[in-house]
Amino acid sequence: MEVTAKQLRRCDLVTAVGRIDTSTVKILSDALTEIKNAGRYKIVLNMRDVTYISSAGLSELIDTQNTCKQLNRGELILAEVPPRVREVLNLAGLTPLFRLFDAESDAVGSF
């Protein structure tokens, strides 16, 4: 799994590629934690190239969202979510917790 993070004017853009599971979630967690520790809580996660997400990955998304929304500081927005990952979010009942955008530019522009 690969994770890249880029600080933009309005938010931070994180792009994940590959499988998000127990063995790889630490890579994503480290990237998101670095952003939060810097005091930035407006994050867009582009999931275009994510092929699989496990419960460990879902837990990381929930934890990040809770931290970002605490005291209305920001939020985690999901962009370009593949159909299989979107289905997992729906089955887990997590879709209402996140704003999902079909285009990265729309997600970034929403801040």
XYZ file of C-alpha atoms in Angstrom:
111
model
C 0.000 0.000 0.000
C 1.154 3.531 -0.768
C 0.006 6.751 0.867
C 0.908 10.247 -0.259
C -0.057 13.446 1.536
C -0.019 16.967 0.190
C -0.904 20.191 1.996
C -3.147 22.432 -0.083
C -4.389 25.935 0.693
C -7.780 24.812 2.041
C -7.062 21.285 3.252
C -4.714 18.323 3.187
C -5.058 15.800 0.370
C -4.192 12.189 1.172
C -4.154 9.579 -1.580
C -4.199 5.865 -0.755
C -3.307 3.121 -3.237
C -3.803 -0.612 -2.685
C -5.294 -2.596 0.177
C -6.096 -1.046 3.548
C -5.987 -3.947 5.970
C -4.451 -4.927 9.295
C -0.948 -5.176 7.868
C -1.052 -1.830 5.995
C -3.371 0.416 8.025
C -0.387 1.761 10.011
C 0.898 3.527 6.875
C -2.400 5.374 6.470
C -2.677 5.996 10.201
C 0.802 7.544 10.361
C 0.027 9.933 7.489
C -3.291 11.035 9.006
C -1.812 11.366 12.499
C 0.996 13.577 11.194
C -1.577 15.945 9.679
C -3.719 16.019 12.832
C -0.676 16.547 15.063
C 0.183 19.600 12.954
C -3.197 21.067 13.911
C -4.827 20.578 10.514
C -8.217 18.892 10.548
C -9.616 19.442 7.050
C -8.630 16.292 5.183
C -9.655 14.811 1.830
C -8.855 11.117 1.384
C -8.781 10.074 -2.272
C -9.596 6.368 -2.408
C -9.662 5.990 -6.213
C -7.033 3.227 -6.201
C -8.044 1.454 -2.987
C -8.899 -2.148 -3.844
C -9.948 -3.367 -0.382
C -10.660 -1.994 3.092
C -10.892 -4.115 6.241
C -12.423 -3.353 9.612
C -9.028 -1.996 10.700
C -9.164 0.511 7.850
C -12.749 1.462 8.677
C -11.754 1.971 12.303
C -8.966 4.347 11.242
C -11.416 6.366 9.124
C -13.862 6.611 12.047
C -11.134 7.631 14.516
C -9.842 10.300 12.141
C -13.348 11.622 11.484
C -14.088 11.836 15.226
C -10.849 13.720 15.875
C -11.425 16.122 12.987
C -15.030 16.879 13.909
C -14.232 17.369 17.590
C -14.956 21.014 18.467
C -16.044 21.608 14.832
C -12.439 21.887 13.658
C -12.914 20.136 10.329
C -13.739 16.757 8.848
C -12.495 13.829 6.814
C -14.033 13.775 3.337
C -13.789 10.724 1.081
C -13.253 11.262 -2.645
C -13.498 8.938 -5.653
C -14.561 5.953 -3.525
C -14.644 2.758 -5.644
C -17.947 0.829 -5.765
C -16.610 -2.096 -3.682
C -15.348 0.197 -0.923
C -18.581 2.222 -1.034
C -20.492 -1.044 -0.611
C -18.427 -1.908 2.475
C -19.167 1.539 3.945
C -22.888 1.011 3.265
C -22.940 -2.488 4.768
C -21.132 -1.244 7.882
C -23.622 1.624 8.205
C -20.852 4.220 7.969
C -21.983 6.167 4.898
C -23.819 8.822 6.997
C -20.594 9.604 8.895
C -18.749 10.858 5.808
C -19.312 13.197 2.913
C -18.451 11.360 -0.301
C -17.549 13.075 -3.556
C -17.149 11.551 -7.011
C -14.385 14.021 -7.928
C -11.326 15.018 -5.914
C -11.649 18.636 -7.034
C -15.230 18.812 -5.704
C -14.118 17.378 -2.352
C -11.263 19.880 -2.000
C -13.540 22.719 -3.112
C -16.104 21.857 -0.442
C -13.862 23.335 2.281
